[in-house]
Every structure is written in C-alpha cells, then in structure tokens.
N, CA, C and O atoms as a printed pandas DataFrame, in Angstrom:
     atom_number atom_name residue_name chain_id  residue_number  x_coord  y_coord  z_coord
0              1         N          MET        A               1  131.294  186.899  -30.959
1              2        CA          MET        A               1  130.934  187.196  -30.078
2              3         C          MET        A               1  131.370  187.215  -29.615
3              4         O          MET        A               1  132.029  186.177  -29.685
4              5         N          SER        A               2  131.903  188.209  -28.346
5              6        CA          SER        A               2  133.001  188.197  -27.521
6              7         C          SER        A               2  131.965  188.296  -26.028
7              8         O          SER        A               2  130.912  188.889  -25.792
8              9         N          ARG        A               3  132.910  187.350  -25.167
9             10        CA          ARG        A               3  132.014  187.216  -23.758
10            11         C          ARG        A               3  131.954  188.708  -22.670
11            12         O          ARG        A               3  133.001  189.247  -22.312
12            13         N          PRO        A               4  130.736  189.172  -22.291
13            14        CA          PRO        A               4  130.734  190.468  -21.724
14            15         C          PRO        A               4  131.317  190.349  -20.470
15            16         O          PRO        A               4  131.175  189.480  -19.610
16            17         N          ARG        A               5  132.193  191.648  -20.504
17            18        CA          ARG        A               5  133.062  192.177  -18.986
18            19         C          ARG        A               5  132.531  191.667  -17.784
19            20         O          ARG        A               5  131.532  192.318  -17.480
20            21         N          LYS        A               6  132.789  190.752  -16.953
21            22        CA          LYS        A               6  132.905  190.985  -15.811
22            23         C          LYS        A               6  132.953  192.144  -15.089
23            24         O          LYS        A               6  134.012  192.771  -15.096
24            25         N          TRP        A               7  131.593  192.746  -14.182
25            26        CA          TRP        A               7  132.129  194.042  -13.179
26            27         C          TRP        A               7  132.830  193.719  -11.783
27            28         O          TRP        A               7  132.451  192.791  -11.068
28            29         N          ARG        A               8  133.716  194.430  -11.512
29            30        CA          ARG        A               8  134.830  194.275  -10.191
30            31         C          ARG        A               8  133.971  194.775   -9.145
31            32         O          ARG        A               8  132.992  195.471   -9.415
32            33         N          ARG        A               9  134.252  194.493   -8.090
33            34        CA          ARG        A               9  133.111  195.690   -6.633
34            35         C          ARG        A               9  134.649  195.523   -6.745
35            36         O          ARG        A               9  135.583  194.735   -6.894
36            37         N          VAL        A              10  134.051  197.525   -6.472
37            38        CA          VAL        A              10  134.609  198.397   -5.722
38            39         C          VAL        A              10  134.436  199.395   -4.232
39            40         O          VAL        A              10  134.054  200.562   -4.326
40            41         N          CYS        A              11  134.655  198.979   -3.345
41            42        CA          CYS        A              11  134.444  199.584   -2.175
42            43         C          CYS        A              11  134.341  200.718   -2.036
43            44         O          CYS        A              11  133.352  201.056   -1.384
44            45         N          CYS        A              12  135.076  201.616   -2.445
45            46        CA          CYS        A              12  134.854  203.237   -2.295
46            47         C          CYS        A              12  135.353  203.877   -3.624
47            48         O          CYS        A              12  136.088  203.307   -4.430
48            49         N          LEU        A              13  134.849  205.152   -3.746
49            50        CA          LEU        A              13  135.965  206.059   -5.065
50            51         C          LEU        A              13  136.780  206.453   -4.016
51            52         O          LEU        A              13  136.608  206.461   -2.797
52            53         N          PRO        A              14  137.677  206.770   -4.714
53            54        CA          PRO        A              14  138.864  207.758   -4.986
54            55         C          PRO        A              14  138.516  209.456   -4.031
55            56         O          PRO        A              14  137.887  210.380   -4.546
56            57         N          GLY        A              15  139.042  209.488   -2.762
57            58        CA          GLY        A              15  138.417  211.228   -2.558
58            59         C          GLY        A              15  138.811  212.021   -3.455
59            60         O          GLY        A              15  138.019  212.935   -3.685
60            61         N          SER        A              16  140.271  212.007   -4.383
61            62        CA          SER        A              16  140.431  213.222   -4.984
62            63         C          SER        A              16  140.499  212.218   -6.342
63            64         O          SER        A              16  140.531  211.011   -6.103
64            65         N          ASN        A              17  140.521  212.619   -7.653
65            66        CA          ASN        A              17  141.015  211.961   -9.092
66            67         C          ASN        A              17  141.971  212.004   -9.373
67            68         O          ASN        A              17  142.395  210.971   -9.890
68            69         N          LEU        A              18  142.981  213.220   -9.235
69            70        CA          LEU        A              18  143.539  214.101  -10.319
70            71         C          LEU        A              18  144.998  213.692   -8.762
71            72         O          LEU        A              18  144.943  213.834   -7.541
72            73         N          PHE        A              19  145.854  213.289   -9.500
73            74        CA          PHE        A              19  147.289  213.629   -9.045
74            75         C          PHE        A              19  148.375  213.807   -9.759
75            76         O          PHE        A              19  148.585  213.417  -10.908
76            77         N          GLY        A              20  149.378  214.677   -8.739
77            78        CA          GLY        A              20  150.876  214.867  -10.207
78            79         C          GLY        A              20  151.572  215.950   -9.214
79            80         O          GLY        A              20  151.449  216.245   -8.025
80            81         N          PRO        A              21  152.398  216.411  -10.351
81            82        CA          PRO        A              21  153.020  217.462   -9.760
82            83         C          PRO        A              21  152.474  218.646   -9.484
83            84         O          PRO        A              21  151.650  218.906  -10.360
84            85         N          LEU        A              22  152.550  219.561   -8.609
85            86        CA          LEU        A              22  152.422  220.952   -8.627
86            87         C          LEU        A              22  152.247  221.930   -9.412
87            88         O          LEU        A              22  151.477  222.890   -9.380
88            89         N          ASN        A              23  153.324  221.477  -10.385
89            90        CA          ASN        A              23  153.505  222.687  -11.327
90            91         C          ASN        A              23  152.961  222.508  -12.775
91            92         O          ASN        A              23  152.965  223.402  -13.622
92            93         N          ALA        A              24  152.528  221.339  -12.940
93            94        CA          ALA        A              24  151.849  220.059  -13.990
94            95         C          ALA        A              24  150.988  221.167  -14.451
95            96         O          ALA        A              24  150.188  221.677  -13.668
96            97         N          LYS        A              25  151.126  221.672  -15.969
97            98        CA          LYS        A              25  149.946  221.547  -16.721
98            99         C          LYS        A              25  149.312  221.084  -16.919
99           100         O          LYS        A              25  149.643  219.908  -16.763
100          101         N          PHE        A              26  147.806  221.212  -17.435
101          102        CA          PHE        A              26  146.636  219.792  -17.787
102          103         C          PHE        A              26  147.146  219.628  -19.137
103          104         O          PHE        A              26  147.065  220.683  -19.766
104          105         N          ASP        A              27  147.617  218.714  -19.760
105          106        CA          ASP        A              27  147.744  218.832  -21.185
106          107         C          ASP        A              27  147.085  217.175  -21.373
107          108         O          ASP        A              27  147.483  216.412  -20.493
108          109         N          GLU        A              28  146.142  216.557  -22.404
109          110        CA          GLU        A              28  145.681  215.431  -22.233
110          111         C          GLU        A              28  146.918  214.073  -22.520
111          112         O          GLU        A              28  147.048  212.951  -22.032
112          113         N          ASP        A              29  147.848  215.031  -23.783
113          114        CA          ASP        A              29  148.842  214.115  -24.137
114          115         C          ASP        A              29  149.852  213.955  -22.822
115          116         O          ASP        A              29  150.785  213.162  -22.946
116          117         N          ASP        A              30  149.739  214.505  -21.867
117          118        CA          ASP        A              30  150.699  214.091  -20.769
118          119         C          ASP        A              30  149.985  213.579  -19.355
119          120         O          ASP        A              30  150.380  213.680  -18.193
120          121         N          LEU        A              31  149.064  213.130  -19.781
121          122        CA          LEU        A              31  147.290  212.775  -18.403
122          123         C          LEU        A              31  147.710  211.303  -18.888
123          124         O          LEU        A              31  147.549  210.942  -20.054
124          125         N          VAL        A              32  148.253  210.498  -17.909
125          126        CA          VAL        A              32  147.749  209.071  -17.380
126          127         C          VAL        A              32  146.268  208.899  -16.632
127          128         O          VAL        A              32  145.855  209.522  -15.654
128          129         N          ILE        A              33  145.530  207.749  -17.479
129          130        CA          ILE        A              33  144.293  207.343  -16.721
130          131         C          ILE        A              33  144.836  206.175  -16.168
131          132         O          ILE        A              33  145.612  205.446  -16.785
132          133         N          MET        A              34  144.278  205.888  -14.506
133          134        CA          MET        A              34  143.691  204.927  -14.551
134          135         C          MET        A              34  142.198  204.461  -14.220
135          136         O          MET        A              34  141.215  205.156  -14.477
136          137         N          THR        A              35  142.159  203.479  -13.752
137          138        CA          THR        A              35  140.752  203.169  -13.981
138          139         C          THR        A              35  140.502  202.690  -12.402
139          140         O          THR        A              35  141.364  202.146  -11.712
140          141         N          VAL        A              36  139.198  202.993  -11.992
141          142        CA          VAL        A              36  138.815  202.956  -10.651
142          143         C          VAL        A              36  138.976  201.829  -10.217
143          144         O          VAL        A              36  139.143  201.811   -8.998
144          145         N          ASP        A              37  139.008  200.288  -11.005
145          146        CA          ASP        A              37  139.710  198.949  -10.723
146          147         C          ASP        A              37  140.846  199.070  -10.724
147          148         O          ASP        A              37  141.229  198.189   -9.954
148          149         N          GLU        A              38  141.631  199.554  -11.059
149          150        CA          GLU        A              38  142.894  199.574  -11.299
150          151         C          GLU        A              38  143.402  200.496   -9.447
151          152         O          GLU        A              38  144.362  200.158   -8.755
152          153         N          TYR        A              39  142.733  201.250   -9.227
153          154        CA          TYR        A              39  142.873  202.079   -8.365
154          155         C          TYR        A              39  142.540  201.261   -6.752
155          156         O          TYR        A              39  142.928  201.574   -5.627
156          157         N          GLU        A              40  141.765  200.246   -7.163
157          158        CA          GLU        A              40  140.744  199.170   -5.939
158          159         C          GLU        A              40  142.242  198.397   -5.740
159          160         O          GLU        A              40  142.652  198.338   -4.581
160          161         N          THR        A              41  142.827  197.983   -6.485
161          162        CA          THR        A              41  143.751  197.205   -6.736
162          163         C          THR        A              41  144.894  197.488   -5.766
163          164         O          THR        A              41  145.343  196.872   -4.799
164          165         N          ILE        A              42  145.180  198.547   -6.317
165          166        CA          ILE        A              42  146.658  199.296   -5.516
166          167         C          ILE        A              42  145.534  199.549   -4.140
167          168         O          ILE        A              42  145.944  198.806   -3.248
168          169         N          ARG        A              43  144.732  200.040   -3.825
169          170        CA          ARG        A              43  144.698  200.595   -2.567
170          171         C          ARG        A              43  144.483  199.136   -1.403
171          172         O          ARG        A              43  144.925  198.988   -0.264
172          173         N          LEU        A              44  143.422  197.996   -2.459
173          174        CA          LEU        A              44  143.831  196.005   -1.475
174          175         C          LEU        A              44  144.986  196.006   -1.025
175          176         O          LEU        A              44  145.507  195.998    0.090
176          177         N          ILE        A              45  145.453  196.023   -2.533
177          178        CA          ILE        A              45  147.017  194.995   -1.568
178          179         C          ILE        A              45  148.018  196.090   -1.154
179          180         O          ILE        A              45  148.815  195.779   -0.268
180          181         N          ASP        A              46  148.081  197.247   -1.641
181          182        CA          ASP        A              46  149.570  197.858   -1.138
182          183         C          ASP        A              46  148.961  198.889    0.608
183          184         O          ASP        A              46  149.791  199.129    1.484
184          185         N          LEU        A              47  147.757  199.241    0.722
185          186        CA          LEU        A              47  147.421  199.637    1.758
186          187         C          LEU        A              47  146.791  199.091    2.394
187          188         O          LEU        A              47  147.059  199.353    3.566
188          189         N          GLU        A              48  145.537  197.974    2.229
189          190        CA          GLU        A              48  144.853  197.708    3.144
190          191         C          GLU        A              48  145.906  195.971    3.458
191          192         O          GLU        A              48  145.710  195.301    4.472
192          193         N          GLY        A              49  146.797  195.620    2.517
193          194        CA          GLY        A              49  147.543  194.756    2.970
194          195         C          GLY        A              49  147.149  193.101    2.377
195          196         O          GLY        A              49  147.517  192.062    2.925
196          197         N          MET        A              50  146.574  193.171    1.514
197          198        CA          MET        A              50  145.466  191.834    1.208
198          199         C          MET        A              50  146.895  191.355    0.406
199          200         O          MET        A              50  147.997  191.859    0.187
200          201         N          MET        A              51  146.252  190.174    0.129
201          202        CA          MET        A              51  146.904  189.050   -0.898
202          203         C          MET        A              51  146.552  189.125   -2.256
203          204         O          MET        A              51  146.024  190.231   -2.369
204          205         N          GLN        A              52  146.548  188.567   -3.352
205          206        CA          GLN        A              52  145.885  188.944   -4.763
206          207         C          GLN        A              52  144.785  187.695   -4.613
207          208         O          GLN        A              52  143.864  187.634   -5.428
208          209         N          GLU        A              53  144.889  186.835   -3.691
209          210        CA          GLU        A              53  143.686  185.814   -3.605
210          211         C          GLU        A              53  143.080  186.602   -2.630
211          212         O          GLU        A              53  141.961  186.264   -3.014
212          213         N          GLU        A              54  142.860  187.276   -1.803
213          214        CA          GLU        A              54  141.850  188.031   -0.682
214          215         C          GLU        A              54  141.237  189.176   -1.829
215          216         O          GLU        A              54  140.033  189.414   -1.929
216          217         N          CYS        A              55  142.456  189.930   -2.794
217          218        CA          CYS        A              55  141.697  190.956   -3.161
218          219         C          CYS        A              55  141.020  190.601   -4.568
219          220         O          CYS        A              55  140.520  191.357   -5.401
220          221         N          ALA        A              56  141.121  189.606   -4.567
221          222        CA          ALA        A              56  140.396  188.515   -6.078
222          223         C          ALA        A              56  138.762  188.299   -5.423
223          224         O          ALA        A              56  137.620  188.690   -5.666
224          225         N          GLU        A              57  139.402  187.505   -4.544
225          226        CA          GLU        A              57  137.612  187.753   -3.995
226          227         C          GLU        A              57  136.690  188.779   -3.638
227          228         O          GLU        A              57  135.496  188.782   -3.937
228          229         N          GLN        A              58  137.457  189.879   -2.813
229          230        CA          GLN        A              58  136.646  190.951   -2.897
230          231         C          GLN        A              58  135.977  191.987   -3.547
231          232         O          GLN        A              58  135.017  192.702   -3.260
232          233         N          MET        A              59  136.959  191.851   -4.786
233          234        CA          MET        A              59  136.658  192.464   -6.053
234          235         C          MET        A              59  135.357  191.635   -6.824
235          236         O          MET        A              59  134.456  192.158   -7.479
236          237         N          ASN        A              60  135.590  189.917   -6.480
237          238        CA          ASN        A              60  134.754  189.379   -7.236
238          239         C          ASN        A              60  135.313  188.818   -8.472
239          240         O          ASN        A              60  134.478  188.384   -9.266
240          241         N          VAL        A              61  136.636  188.729   -8.824
241          242        CA          VAL        A              61  137.436  188.526  -10.304
242          243         C          VAL        A              61  138.139  187.347   -9.609
243          244         O          VAL        A              61  138.279  187.035   -8.427
244          245         N          ALA        A              62  138.605  186.703  -11.003
245          246        CA          ALA        A              62  139.812  185.867  -10.601
246          247         C          ALA        A              62  141.050  186.404   -9.981
247          248         O          ALA        A              62  141.188  187.617   -9.819
248          249         N          ARG        A              63  141.855  185.639   -9.669
249          250        CA          ARG        A              63  143.107  186.096   -9.402
250          251         C          ARG        A              63  144.204  186.552   -9.906
251          252         O          ARG        A              63  145.108  187.232   -9.421
252          253         N          THR        A              64  143.915  185.796  -11.646
253          254        CA          THR        A              64  144.785  186.126  -12.402
254          255         C          THR        A              64  144.564  187.729  -12.774
255          256         O          THR        A              64  145.469  188.525  -13.027
256          257         N          THR        A              65  143.447  187.947  -12.752
257          258        CA          THR        A              65  142.617  188.946  -13.674
258          259         C          THR        A              65  143.261  190.101  -12.112
259          260         O          THR        A              65  143.721  191.237  -12.230
260          261         N          VAL        A              66  143.068  189.289  -10.743
261          262        CA          VAL        A              66  143.525  190.968  -10.261
262          263         C          VAL        A              66  145.224  191.376  -10.248
263          264         O          VAL        A              66  145.591  192.494   -9.886
264          265         N          GLN        A              67  146.056  190.452  -10.633
265          266        CA          GLN        A              67  147.190  190.212  -10.994
266          267         C          GLN        A              67  147.070  191.123  -12.525
267          268         O          GLN        A              67  147.098  192.354  -12.494
268          269         N          ARG        A              68  146.982  190.621  -13.387
269          270        CA          ARG        A              68  147.229  192.011  -14.436
270          271         C          ARG        A              68  146.540  193.072  -13.935
271          272         O          ARG        A              68  147.268  194.053  -14.081
272          273         N          ILE        A              69  145.281  193.457  -13.303
273          274        CA          ILE        A              69  145.001  195.142  -12.967
274          275         C          ILE        A              69  146.185  195.715  -12.215
275          276         O          ILE        A              69  146.895  196.684  -12.482
276          277         N          TYR        A              70  146.201  195.140  -11.535
277          278        CA          TYR        A              70  147.717  195.390  -10.357
278          279         C          TYR        A              70  148.916  195.841  -11.169
279          280         O          TYR        A              70  149.115  197.047  -11.025
280          281         N          ASN        A              71  149.505  195.428  -11.725
281          282        CA          ASN        A              71  150.431  195.382  -12.979
282          283         C          ASN        A              71  150.570  196.546  -13.485
283          284         O          ASN        A              71  151.546  197.292  -13.563
284          285         N          GLU        A              72  148.907  196.689  -14.013
285          286        CA          GLU        A              72  148.675  197.926  -15.154
286          287         C          GLU        A              72  148.835  199.188  -14.113
287          288         O          GLU        A              72  149.686  200.074  -14.182
288          289         N          ALA        A              73  148.170  199.093  -13.483
289          290        CA          ALA        A              73  148.388  200.334  -12.330
290          291         C          ALA        A              73  149.304  200.766  -11.476
291          292         O          ALA        A              73  149.337  201.879  -10.951
292          293         N          LYS        A              74  150.430  199.438  -11.262
293          294        CA          LYS        A              74  151.751  200.072  -11.219
294          295         C          LYS        A              74  152.969  200.553  -12.306
295          296         O          LYS        A              74  154.140  200.932  -12.272
296          297         N          THR        A              75  151.922  200.288  -13.263
297          298        CA          THR        A              75  153.232  200.353  -14.655
298          299         C          THR        A              75  152.656  202.112  -14.697
299          300         O          THR        A              75  153.543  202.966  -14.685
300          301         N          LYS        A              76  151.251  202.554  -14.743
301          302        CA          LYS        A              76  150.747  203.768  -14.824
302          303         C          LYS        A              76  151.186  204.455  -13.490
303          304         O          LYS        A              76  151.280  205.682  -13.470
304          305         N          LEU        A              77  151.418  203.823  -12.537
305          306        CA          LEU        A              77  151.391  205.049  -11.276
306          307         C          LEU        A              77  153.403  205.503  -11.552
307          308         O          LEU        A              77  154.008  206.455  -11.058
308          309         N          ALA        A              78  153.779  204.756  -12.192
309          310        CA          ALA        A              78  155.334  204.403  -12.018
310          311         C          ALA        A              78  155.606  205.815  -13.306
311          312         O          ALA        A              78  156.356  206.747  -13.016
312          313         N          GLN        A              79  154.785  205.751  -14.862
313          314        CA          GLN        A              79  154.507  206.746  -15.729
314          315         C          GLN        A              79  154.320  207.860  -14.981
315          316         O          GLN        A              79  155.372  208.491  -14.878
316          317         N          SER        A              80  153.368  208.375  -14.396
317          318        CA          SER        A              80  153.067  209.606  -13.973
318          319         C          SER        A              80  154.339  209.737  -12.688
319          320         O          SER        A              80  153.835  210.654  -12.041
320          321         N          LEU        A              81  155.172  209.516  -12.213
321          322        CA          LEU        A              81  156.095  209.873  -11.268
322          323         C          LEU        A              81  157.013  209.987  -11.869
323          324         O          LEU        A              81  157.582  211.057  -12.086
324          325         N          VAL        A              82  157.436  208.613  -12.369
325          326        CA          VAL        A              82  158.670  209.030  -13.475
326          327         C          VAL        A              82  159.140  210.340  -14.174
327          328         O          VAL        A              82  160.055  211.146  -13.998
328          329         N          HIS        A              83  158.192  210.203  -14.972
329          330        CA          HIS        A              83  157.777  211.468  -16.093
330          331         C          HIS        A              83  157.434  212.310  -15.518
331          332         O          HIS        A              83  158.056  213.315  -15.862
332          333         N          GLY        A              84  156.461  212.574  -14.474
333          334        CA          GLY        A              84  156.020  214.032  -13.905
334          335         C          GLY        A              84  154.981  214.265  -14.898
335          336         O          GLY        A              84  155.028  215.051  -15.845
336          337         N          LYS        A              85  153.763  213.256  -14.463
337          338        CA          LYS        A              85  152.464  213.191  -15.631
338          339         C          LYS        A              85  151.663  212.766  -14.852
339          340         O          LYS        A              85  151.780  211.846  -14.044
340          341         N          LEU        A              86  150.349  213.785  -15.186
341          342        CA          LEU        A              86  149.447  213.598  -13.886
342          343         C          LEU        A              86  148.641  212.947  -14.403
343          344         O          LEU        A              86  148.293  212.937  -15.584
344          345         N          LEU        A              87  148.122  212.080  -13.149
345          346        CA          LEU        A              87  147.280  211.053  -12.775
346          347         C          LEU        A              87  145.969  211.005  -12.625
347          348         O          LEU        A              87  145.475  211.188  -11.512
348          349         N          LYS        A              88  145.282  210.777  -13.619
349          350        CA          LYS        A              88  143.638  210.897  -13.137
350          351         C          LYS        A              88  142.845  209.550  -13.414
351          352         O          LYS        A              88  143.073  208.817  -14.376
352          353         N          ILE        A              89  141.785  209.300  -12.342
353          354        CA          ILE        A              89  141.241  208.336  -11.981
354          355         C          ILE        A              89  140.121  207.864  -12.565
355          356         O          ILE        A              89  139.263  208.745  -12.623
356          357         N          GLU        A              90  139.795  206.879  -13.002
357          358        CA          GLU        A              90  138.022  207.320  -13.993
358          359         C          GLU        A              90  138.254  206.167  -14.605
359          360         O          GLU        A              90  139.255  205.554  -14.975
360          361         N          GLY        A              91  136.724  205.957  -14.639
361          362        CA          GLY        A              91  136.325  204.813  -15.948
362          363         C          GLY        A              91  136.760  203.333  -14.808
363          364         O          GLY        A              91  137.185  203.019  -13.696
364          365         N          GLY        A              92  136.279  202.841  -16.070
365          366        CA          GLY        A              92  136.446  200.889  -15.662
366          367         C          GLY        A              92  134.942  200.371  -14.995
367          368         O          GLY        A              92  134.084  201.074  -14.462
368          369         N          ASP        A              93  134.939  198.702  -15.248
369          370        CA          ASP        A              93  134.057  197.587  -15.192
370          371         C          ASP        A              93  133.452  198.097  -13.453
371          372         O          ASP        A              93  133.236  196.917  -13.177
372          373         N          TYR        A              94  133.140  198.649  -12.485
373          374        CA          TYR        A              94  133.142  198.571  -11.648
374          375         C          TYR        A              94  131.790  198.898  -11.355
375          376         O          TYR        A              94  131.118  199.745  -11.944
376          377         N          LYS        A              95  131.428  198.166  -10.397
377          378        CA          LYS        A              95  130.454  198.657   -9.655
378          379         C          LYS        A              95  130.684  198.977   -8.063
379          380         O          LYS        A              95  131.328  198.168   -7.396
380          381         N          LEU        A              96  130.267  199.908   -7.591
381          382        CA          LEU        A              96  130.145  199.922   -5.595
382          383         C          LEU        A              96  129.541  198.770   -5.290
383          384         O          LEU        A              96  128.828  198.072   -6.011
384          385         N          CYS        A              97  129.883  198.603   -4.131
385          386        CA          CYS        A              97  129.515  197.674   -3.450
386          387         C          CYS        A              97  128.406  197.887   -2.757
387          388         O          CYS        A              97  127.614  196.989   -2.472
388          389         N          THR        A              98  128.296  198.880   -2.494
389          390        CA          THR        A              98  126.785  199.453   -1.394
390          391         C          THR        A              98  125.876  199.413   -2.989
391          392         O          THR        A              98  124.732  199.051   -2.712
392          393         N          GLU        A              99  125.972  199.599   -4.146
393          394        CA          GLU        A              99  124.945  199.114   -5.163
394          395         C          GLU        A              99  124.412  197.951   -5.375
395          396         O          GLU        A              99  123.373  197.850   -6.028
396          397         N          GLU        A             100  124.970  197.020   -4.916
397          398        CA          GLU        A             100  125.068  195.468   -4.870
398          399         C          GLU        A             100  123.390  195.381   -4.157
399          400         O          GLU        A             100  122.950  196.220   -3.371
400          401         N          LYS        A             101  122.657  194.206   -4.635
401          402        CA          LYS        A             101  121.752  193.849   -4.049
402          403         C          LYS        A             101  122.207  192.700   -2.838
403          404         O          LYS        A             101  121.926  192.703   -1.639
404          405         N          VAL        A             102  123.006  191.740   -3.626
405          406        CA          VAL        A             102  122.665  190.449   -2.925
406          407         C          VAL        A             102  123.836  190.729   -1.514
407          408         O          VAL        A             102  123.520  190.093   -0.508
408          409         N          ARG        A             103  124.984  191.517   -1.397
409          410        CA          ARG        A             103  125.738  191.793   -0.751
410          411         C          ARG        A             103  125.689  193.575   -0.789
411          412         O          ARG        A             103  125.702  194.272   -1.804
412          413         N          PRO        A             104  125.640  193.966    0.419
413          414        CA          PRO        A             104  125.396  195.225    0.458
414          415         C          PRO        A             104  126.578  196.117    1.528
415          416         O          PRO        A             104  126.510  196.625    2.647
416          417         N          GLY        A             105  127.386  196.000    0.730
417          418        CA          GLY        A             105  128.427  196.750    1.419
418          419         C          GLY        A             105  129.372  195.454    2.122
419          420         O          GLY        A             105  129.165  194.561    2.944
420          421         N          CYS        A             106  130.618  195.966    1.209
421          422        CA          CYS        A             106  131.530  194.764    2.029
422          423         C          CYS        A             106  132.123  194.617    3.515
423          424         O          CYS        A             106  131.659  195.502    4.234
424          425         N          GLY        A             107  132.934  193.834    4.132
425          426        CA          GLY        A             107  133.384  194.349    5.359
426          427         C          GLY        A             107  134.177  195.839    5.856
427          428         O          GLY        A             107  134.055  196.683    6.744
428          429         N          MET        A             108  135.089  195.550    4.626
429          430        CA          MET        A             108  136.090  197.041    4.665
430          431         C          MET        A             108  134.635  198.625    4.938
431          432         O          MET        A             108  134.687  199.420    5.876
432          433         N          CYS        A             109  133.735  198.628    4.021
433          434        CA          CYS        A             109  132.714  199.470    4.123
434          435         C          CYS        A             109  131.978  199.374    5.332
435          436         O          CYS        A             109  131.517  200.438    5.743
436          437         N          ARG        A             110  131.791  198.504    5.901
437          438        CA          ARG        A             110  131.122  198.567    7.689
438          439         C          ARG        A             110  132.318  198.822    8.143
439          440         O          ARG        A             110  132.042  198.988    9.331
440          441         N          ARG        A             111  133.294  198.954    8.076
441          442        CA          ARG        A             111  134.306  199.186    8.988
442          443         C          ARG        A             111  134.660  200.481    9.061
443          444         O          ARG        A             111  134.987  201.113   10.066
444          445         N          ARG        A             112  134.542  201.012    7.428
445          446        CA          ARG        A             112  135.161  202.290    7.565
446          447         C          ARG        A             112  133.581  203.080    8.303
447          448         O          ARG        A             112  133.490  204.060    9.043
448          449         N          ALA        A             113  132.725  202.368    7.851
449          450        CA          ALA        A             113  131.162  203.496    8.587
450          451         C          ALA        A             113  131.221  203.335   10.029
451          452         O          ALA        A             113  130.522  203.995   10.797
452          453         N          GLU        A             114  131.984  202.532   10.358
453          454        CA          GLU        A             114  132.051  202.480   11.895
454          455         C          GLU        A             114  133.002  203.122   12.681
455          456         O          GLU        A             114  132.870  203.586   13.814
456          457         N          LEU        A             115  134.468  203.086   11.585
457          458        CA          LEU        A             115  135.254  204.328   11.990
458          459         C          LEU        A             115  134.853  205.142   11.938
459          460         O          LEU        A             115  135.118  205.681   13.012
460          461         N          ASP        A             116  133.974  206.134   11.060
461          462        CA          ASP        A             116  133.462  207.034   11.257
462          463         C          ASP        A             116  132.767  207.449   11.700
463          464         O          ASP        A             116  132.891  208.622   12.053
464          465         N          LYS        A             117  131.909  206.917   11.886
465          466        CA          LYS        A             117  130.884  207.125   13.402
466          467         C          LYS        A             117  131.682  206.984   14.638
467          468         O          LYS        A             117  131.111  207.759   15.405
468          469         N          ILE        A             118  132.368  206.613   15.087
469          470        CA          ILE        A             118  133.591  206.691   16.150
470          471         C          ILE        A             118  133.804  208.005   16.216
471          472         O          ILE        A             118  133.352  208.763   17.074
472          473         N          ASN        A             119  134.499  208.284   15.303
473          474        CA          ASN        A             119  134.797  209.674   14.767
474          475         C          ASN        A             119  133.957  210.882   15.121
475          476         O          ASN        A             119  134.248  211.677   16.015
476          477         N          LEU        A             120  133.055  210.940   14.463
477          478        CA          LEU        A             120  132.407  212.210   14.617
478          479         C          LEU        A             120  131.743  211.990   16.087
479          480         O          LEU        A             120  131.309  213.071   16.487
480          481         N          GLU        A             121  131.546  211.043   16.926
481          482        CA          GLU        A             121  131.095  211.280   18.059
482          483         C          GLU        A             121  132.334  211.668   19.194
483          484         O          GLU        A             121  132.161  212.397   20.171
484          485         N          GLY        A             122  133.339  211.146   18.900
485          486        CA          GLY        A             122  134.792  211.119   20.091
486          487         C          GLY        A             122  135.384  212.665   19.348
487          488         O          GLY        A             122  136.416  213.194   19.761
C-alpha cells in the first residue's frame, strides 16, 4: 500500500494556461503538460526570488520535493522553448491557499490583494 500524496500549497492559478509559438497547431503529441505545482515552483523561485527552503515552506513540502518539482518544471520549459511545443499548465496535487481552513491565504496572497486594492483605488 503506497503512501498518499501530500497536497502542495499553491498561492494562485496562472492567468493563462496555454503558452507556445504563435504559429503552433494544437496537437496532443506536441503538447508539454506542466502541473500547477511545477508552475508554482517556477513562480516562487524564479519570479519571487525565493530560495528552495522558503519555497518548500510556502508550498508545505520538503526541500528535496521542491528541488525535484523545480527540475521537472525547468525540463518542461526547455522542451517547450527548444522544440517549439505548446506548454499547457493543468493538474497536479495541489490546494489553493485560499481553500485551507488552518491558514486562509499566505503572505503572498495578502500582498497581492493589497496591491490589487491600491491599483483599483489609484
């Protein structure tokens, strides 16, 4: 009997979930699927500038798990860029932090909500 997979905490879903060359035809064989938790590691490490340890804490997983997820995500990004394949973000073992009962929203979510409020008012 295998151990159940641990849900990864994800702050937000991507605004778009399909990326690729403008002239690409939608072909299932040329489609690279990136999970939402892989997307989250790219967002946290590369965009937010977090270290793997911080990312692991944010996502509620071990650092070694973040390292594995991050490496898989980078490989998928490279396949999409180098081979001109469409990249689709979907699926994975995740829960949005707004869905959690113990910790309703992470610091990232609160900061984003504050920035959205400022942008709407200003």
